[in-house]
């Protein structure tokens, strides 16, 4: 396969597992990250150790200008190529009760999710539409479906991503581009490392946190040819939560 897959936030956690899995599936993987170059290099090395192809493309997904610059430079360096698979995965949480929520915590969480989706997707979509083939997977959260206390910013951002997924899927289905959302529950990554796992597990019907590789399997399927007729869906992977 000679197709490129861009995974945002692929230096760690779910994004890393998705990048490794898509490389195993035969995609040339573009690893986006923000600050953590050591972790990004480690993802790249893991892919290469298994015979896959990976390259690094750092940019801040909350910065539209940085996104445009990075993607334009990528295209200049890869003449005639385009990105066939986009996984909008990078995300942050800044939890706190609404009455105490700072404007920074509101805007940073919203921007990281929604600006990233808007600028990156708009940019790579034209190549997919021309090729009449493409896969976009947006990593949302059960928090964006049910809403969780202490996460008004995060729930709002992830719910916005669900609306965008559904609307865009209808715009581009005729051009054989699918757009789906994956909604994890609690997954064991750096993002959840500060949570009380022993207590939270009691609220999960499956009785455990999920693993990043389990989310990656679902993303892999949605990016495959077998998933060509699935679009505009929100698929929870949450051990029965939500
Ligand atoms: P994580 O372990 O904290 O990793 C976050 C990744 O996103 C890192 O690669 C980080 O890059 C990157 N990132 C953060 N801000 C960025 C920015 N402004 N620009 C570019 N990259 C940025 O998170 P995770 O648990 O794997 O979560 C991945 C996605 O799944 C997120 O959207 C999250 O909301 C969603 N999710 C997670 C869970 C869960 O339980 N873990 C549940 C539901 C949904 P650096 O390494 O450079 O910082």
Short mmCIF file of C-alpha atoms and ligand atoms in Angstrom, two decimals:
data_model
loop_
_atom_site.label_atom_id
_atom_site.label_comp_id
_atom_site.label_asym_id
_atom_site.label_seq_id
_atom_site.Cartn_x
_atom_site.Cartn_y
_atom_site.Cartn_z
CA UNK A 1 0.00 0.00 0.00
CA UNK A 2 1.26 3.47 -0.80
CA UNK A 3 -1.24 5.52 1.17
CA UNK A 4 -0.52 8.05 3.89
CA UNK A 5 -2.32 8.18 7.24
CA UNK A 6 -2.00 11.26 9.47
CA UNK A 7 -2.58 10.63 13.17
CA UNK A 8 -2.64 13.69 15.43
CA UNK A 9 -1.27 13.26 18.93
CA UNK A 10 0.52 10.07 17.93
CA UNK A 11 3.46 10.43 20.31
CA UNK A 12 1.60 8.85 23.22
CA UNK A 13 -1.47 6.91 24.35
CA UNK A 14 -4.29 6.14 21.95
CA UNK A 15 -2.67 8.04 19.06
CA UNK A 16 0.52 6.03 19.36
CA UNK A 17 -1.40 2.73 19.36
CA UNK A 18 -3.40 3.88 16.33
CA UNK A 19 -0.24 4.93 14.48
CA UNK A 20 1.42 1.57 15.16
CA UNK A 21 -1.70 -0.35 14.10
CA UNK A 22 -2.20 1.62 10.86
CA UNK A 23 1.47 1.04 10.02
CA UNK A 24 0.88 -2.71 10.52
CA UNK A 25 -2.10 -2.37 8.19
CA UNK A 26 0.31 -1.05 5.53
CA UNK A 27 -0.20 2.72 5.73
CA UNK A 28 2.70 5.16 5.66
CA UNK A 29 2.11 6.93 8.94
CA UNK A 30 2.58 10.63 9.64
CA UNK A 31 3.09 11.10 13.37
CA UNK A 32 1.88 14.47 14.65
CA UNK A 33 2.74 15.61 18.18
CA UNK A 34 3.05 18.90 20.06
CA UNK A 35 6.07 19.03 22.43
CA UNK A 36 7.17 15.50 23.22
CA UNK A 37 9.76 14.73 20.56
CA UNK A 38 11.26 11.80 22.52
CA UNK A 39 7.89 10.04 22.66
CA UNK A 40 7.25 10.79 18.97
CA UNK A 41 10.67 9.38 18.02
CA UNK A 42 9.86 6.31 20.10
CA UNK A 43 6.59 5.75 18.18
CA UNK A 44 8.50 6.13 14.90
CA UNK A 45 11.18 3.66 16.02
CA UNK A 46 8.54 1.11 17.10
CA UNK A 47 6.91 1.30 13.65
CA UNK A 48 10.23 1.02 11.83
CA UNK A 49 11.28 -1.93 13.99
CA UNK A 50 8.31 -3.84 12.57
CA UNK A 51 9.21 -2.86 9.00
CA UNK A 52 6.70 -0.01 8.70
CA UNK A 53 7.13 3.55 7.45
CA UNK A 54 6.70 6.62 9.65
CA UNK A 55 7.62 10.28 9.57
CA UNK A 56 7.23 13.07 12.12
CA UNK A 57 5.12 16.19 11.54
CA UNK A 58 4.98 18.32 14.71
CA UNK A 59 2.46 21.12 15.03
CA UNK A 60 0.03 22.51 17.59
CA UNK A 61 -3.46 21.35 16.60
CA UNK A 62 -4.96 24.39 18.33
CA UNK A 63 -3.08 26.78 16.03
CA UNK A 64 -4.62 27.14 12.57
CA UNK A 65 -1.58 28.96 11.15
CA UNK A 66 0.82 26.26 12.35
CA UNK A 67 -1.42 23.57 10.83
CA UNK A 68 -1.56 25.30 7.44
CA UNK A 69 2.22 25.80 7.41
CA UNK A 70 3.01 22.19 8.37
CA UNK A 71 0.58 20.61 5.90
CA UNK A 72 1.64 22.91 3.06
CA UNK A 73 5.28 22.01 3.70
CA UNK A 74 4.39 18.31 3.80
CA UNK A 75 2.66 18.58 0.42
CA UNK A 76 5.63 20.43 -1.09
CA UNK A 77 7.92 17.62 0.07
CA UNK A 78 5.55 14.89 -1.20
CA UNK A 79 4.59 16.06 -4.67
CA UNK A 80 1.72 14.10 -6.18
CA UNK A 81 0.89 12.42 -2.85
CA UNK A 82 -2.06 13.05 -0.58
CA UNK A 83 -3.27 11.94 2.83
CA UNK A 84 -5.87 9.14 2.54
CA UNK A 85 -6.58 8.61 6.22
CA UNK A 86 -6.92 11.26 8.93
CA UNK A 87 -7.32 10.39 12.59
CA UNK A 88 -8.13 13.53 14.60
CA UNK A 89 -6.94 12.19 17.94
CA UNK A 90 -4.96 14.91 19.77
CA UNK A 91 -6.83 16.15 22.81
CA UNK A 92 -6.44 17.51 26.32
CA UNK A 93 -8.60 17.66 29.41
CA UNK A 94 -8.64 20.49 31.94
CA UNK A 95 -11.31 19.39 34.39
CA UNK A 96 -13.01 21.62 36.93
CA UNK A 97 -16.46 22.62 38.05
CA UNK A 98 -18.14 25.18 35.80
CA UNK A 99 -18.39 27.87 38.50
CA UNK A 100 -14.61 27.82 38.89
CA UNK A 101 -13.67 27.21 35.24
CA UNK A 102 -11.16 29.73 33.89
CA UNK A 103 -11.47 31.16 30.39
CA UNK A 104 -8.12 29.54 29.55
CA UNK A 105 -9.39 26.09 30.52
CA UNK A 106 -12.53 26.61 28.45
CA UNK A 107 -10.76 27.96 25.36
CA UNK A 108 -7.75 25.62 25.41
CA UNK A 109 -9.87 22.48 25.51
CA UNK A 110 -12.28 23.80 22.88
CA UNK A 111 -9.51 24.99 20.58
CA UNK A 112 -7.44 21.80 20.78
CA UNK A 113 -10.44 19.73 19.70
CA UNK A 114 -12.41 22.00 17.38
CA UNK A 115 -9.70 24.15 15.72
CA UNK A 116 -7.67 21.02 15.09
CA UNK A 117 -10.62 19.29 13.49
CA UNK A 118 -11.52 22.31 11.34
CA UNK A 119 -8.10 23.29 9.98
CA UNK A 120 -6.65 19.82 9.47
CA UNK A 121 -9.77 18.23 8.01
CA UNK A 122 -10.45 21.13 5.64
CA UNK A 123 -6.88 20.95 4.39
CA UNK A 124 -6.64 17.20 3.76
CA UNK A 125 -10.21 16.73 2.54
CA UNK A 126 -9.59 18.15 -0.93
CA UNK A 127 -7.07 15.38 -1.73
CA UNK A 128 -9.52 12.71 -0.54
CA UNK A 129 -12.36 14.18 -2.61
CA UNK A 130 -10.18 14.30 -5.74
CA UNK A 131 -9.10 10.68 -5.17
CA UNK A 132 -12.71 9.66 -4.45
CA UNK A 133 -11.49 7.72 -1.43
CA UNK A 134 -10.79 8.66 2.16
CA UNK A 135 -11.25 7.85 5.82
CA UNK A 136 -11.66 10.37 8.64
CA UNK A 137 -11.93 9.14 12.22
CA UNK A 138 -12.52 11.66 15.00
CA UNK A 139 -11.67 10.58 18.54
CA UNK A 140 -14.42 11.95 20.73
CA UNK A 141 -15.45 10.58 24.15
CA UNK A 142 -18.42 9.15 26.06
CA UNK A 143 -18.15 12.50 27.87
CA UNK A 144 -19.34 14.13 24.63
CA UNK A 145 -22.34 11.77 24.45
CA UNK A 146 -23.56 11.69 28.07
CA UNK A 147 -21.80 14.71 29.60
CA UNK A 148 -19.69 14.27 32.74
CA UNK A 149 -19.65 16.60 35.76
CA UNK A 150 -16.39 18.55 35.98
CA UNK A 151 -15.95 18.31 32.21
CA UNK A 152 -18.26 20.98 30.78
CA UNK A 153 -15.44 22.22 28.50
CA UNK A 154 -14.37 18.71 27.45
CA UNK A 155 -17.94 17.42 26.98
CA UNK A 156 -18.78 20.51 24.88
CA UNK A 157 -15.69 20.07 22.69
CA UNK A 158 -16.29 16.35 22.18
CA UNK A 159 -20.00 16.89 21.44
CA UNK A 160 -19.02 19.49 18.83
CA UNK A 161 -16.84 16.87 17.19
CA UNK A 162 -19.79 14.47 17.03
CA UNK A 163 -21.96 17.08 15.28
CA UNK A 164 -19.18 17.87 12.84
CA UNK A 165 -18.69 14.14 12.13
CA UNK A 166 -22.35 13.62 11.29
CA UNK A 167 -22.66 16.75 9.12
CA UNK A 168 -19.44 16.18 7.18
CA UNK A 169 -20.24 12.52 6.58
CA UNK A 170 -23.33 13.56 4.63
CA UNK A 171 -21.37 16.10 2.56
CA UNK A 172 -18.73 13.68 1.35
CA UNK A 173 -20.35 10.21 1.27
CA UNK A 174 -20.97 10.34 -2.48
CA UNK A 175 -17.23 10.81 -3.02
CA UNK A 176 -16.49 7.61 -1.05
CA UNK A 177 -15.03 9.46 1.91
CA UNK A 178 -16.28 8.13 5.26
CA UNK A 179 -16.33 10.16 8.48
CA UNK A 180 -16.90 8.45 11.82
CA UNK A 181 -16.36 9.17 15.48
CA UNK A 182 -14.94 6.80 18.08
CA UNK A 183 -15.98 7.49 21.66
CA UNK A 184 -13.73 5.84 24.25
CA UNK A 185 -14.64 5.50 27.90
CA UNK A 186 -11.76 5.22 30.36
CA UNK A 187 -8.59 4.12 28.56
CA UNK A 188 -5.28 3.58 30.38
CA UNK A 189 -3.04 6.41 29.11
CA UNK A 190 -1.21 9.44 30.52
CA UNK A 191 -4.51 11.34 30.26
CA UNK A 192 -6.15 9.11 32.87
CA UNK A 193 -3.05 8.40 34.99
CA UNK A 194 -4.16 10.86 37.71
CA UNK A 195 -7.63 9.29 38.12
CA UNK A 196 -8.74 6.95 40.93
CA UNK A 197 -8.79 3.81 38.80
CA UNK A 198 -9.86 1.49 41.64
CA UNK A 199 -12.97 3.60 42.36
CA UNK A 200 -13.83 4.37 38.71
CA UNK A 201 -13.62 0.70 37.70
CA UNK A 202 -16.70 0.08 39.85
CA UNK A 203 -18.71 2.34 37.49
CA UNK A 204 -17.66 0.42 34.36
CA UNK A 205 -19.79 -2.66 33.54
CA UNK A 206 -16.71 -4.44 32.14
CA UNK A 207 -14.91 -3.72 35.43
CA UNK A 208 -11.70 -2.35 33.91
CA UNK A 209 -10.13 0.48 31.94
CA UNK A 210 -9.66 -0.16 28.22
CA UNK A 211 -6.29 -0.40 26.50
CA UNK A 212 -5.13 1.96 23.72
CA UNK A 213 -4.65 -1.07 21.44
CA UNK A 214 -8.37 -1.90 21.76
CA UNK A 215 -9.26 1.57 20.47
CA UNK A 216 -6.67 1.17 17.71
CA UNK A 217 -8.35 -2.04 16.51
CA UNK A 218 -11.64 -0.20 16.03
CA UNK A 219 -9.96 2.71 14.24
CA UNK A 220 -8.11 0.23 12.02
CA UNK A 221 -11.39 -1.38 10.99
CA UNK A 222 -13.04 1.98 10.26
CA UNK A 223 -10.06 2.89 8.06
CA UNK A 224 -10.22 -0.38 6.12
CA UNK A 225 -11.97 -1.14 2.83
CA UNK A 226 -14.38 -3.38 4.79
CA UNK A 227 -15.86 -0.31 6.49
CA UNK A 228 -16.75 1.52 3.25
CA UNK A 229 -20.50 1.56 4.03
CA UNK A 230 -20.15 2.84 7.62
CA UNK A 231 -20.27 6.62 7.86
CA UNK A 232 -21.61 9.32 10.16
CA UNK A 233 -21.54 6.97 13.15
CA UNK A 234 -20.40 7.42 16.73
CA UNK A 235 -19.05 4.13 18.06
CA UNK A 236 -18.45 3.89 21.79
CA UNK A 237 -15.63 1.72 23.11
CA UNK A 238 -16.24 1.99 26.80
CA UNK A 239 -16.76 -1.42 28.41
CA UNK A 240 -20.51 -0.84 28.60
CA UNK A 241 -20.37 2.74 29.98
CA UNK A 242 -22.52 5.52 28.59
P1 LIG B 1 -2.59 11.42 26.09
O1 LIG B 1 -2.02 10.11 26.52
O2 LIG B 1 -2.61 12.56 27.05
O3 LIG B 1 -1.82 11.87 24.74
C1 LIG B 1 -2.19 13.08 24.15
C2 LIG B 1 -1.57 13.18 22.79
O4 LIG B 1 -2.08 14.37 22.16
C3 LIG B 1 -0.05 13.34 22.84
O5 LIG B 1 0.48 12.70 21.71
C4 LIG B 1 0.13 14.86 22.76
O6 LIG B 1 1.38 15.25 22.19
C5 LIG B 1 -0.98 15.22 21.82
N1 LIG B 1 -1.41 16.61 21.93
C6 LIG B 1 -1.98 17.23 23.00
N2 LIG B 1 -2.20 18.53 22.72
C7 LIG B 1 -1.76 18.72 21.43
C8 LIG B 1 -1.70 19.85 20.58
N3 LIG B 1 -2.16 21.05 20.96
N4 LIG B 1 -1.17 19.68 19.34
C9 LIG B 1 -0.72 18.47 18.93
N5 LIG B 1 -0.74 17.37 19.71
C10 LIG B 1 -1.26 17.50 20.94
O7 LIG B 1 -4.10 11.25 25.60
P2 LIG B 1 -4.95 9.94 25.22
O8 LIG B 1 -5.55 9.40 26.45
O9 LIG B 1 -4.14 9.06 24.34
O10 LIG B 1 -6.15 10.63 24.41
C11 LIG B 1 -6.17 10.66 22.99
C12 LIG B 1 -7.54 11.15 22.56
O11 LIG B 1 -8.54 10.27 23.08
C13 LIG B 1 -7.90 12.53 23.08
O12 LIG B 1 -8.63 13.25 22.12
C14 LIG B 1 -8.77 12.24 24.27
O13 LIG B 1 -9.66 13.32 24.55
C15 LIG B 1 -9.50 11.01 23.78
N6 LIG B 1 -10.05 10.20 24.86
C16 LIG B 1 -9.24 9.63 25.78
C17 LIG B 1 -9.79 8.87 26.79
C18 LIG B 1 -8.95 8.18 27.85
O14 LIG B 1 -9.54 7.63 28.79
N7 LIG B 1 -7.63 8.18 27.75
C19 LIG B 1 -11.18 8.71 26.85
C20 LIG B 1 -11.98 9.31 25.90
C21 LIG B 1 -11.39 10.05 24.90
P3 LIG B 1 2.71 15.48 23.12
O15 LIG B 1 3.19 14.11 23.48
O16 LIG B 1 3.65 16.23 22.23
O17 LIG B 1 2.27 16.27 24.31
#
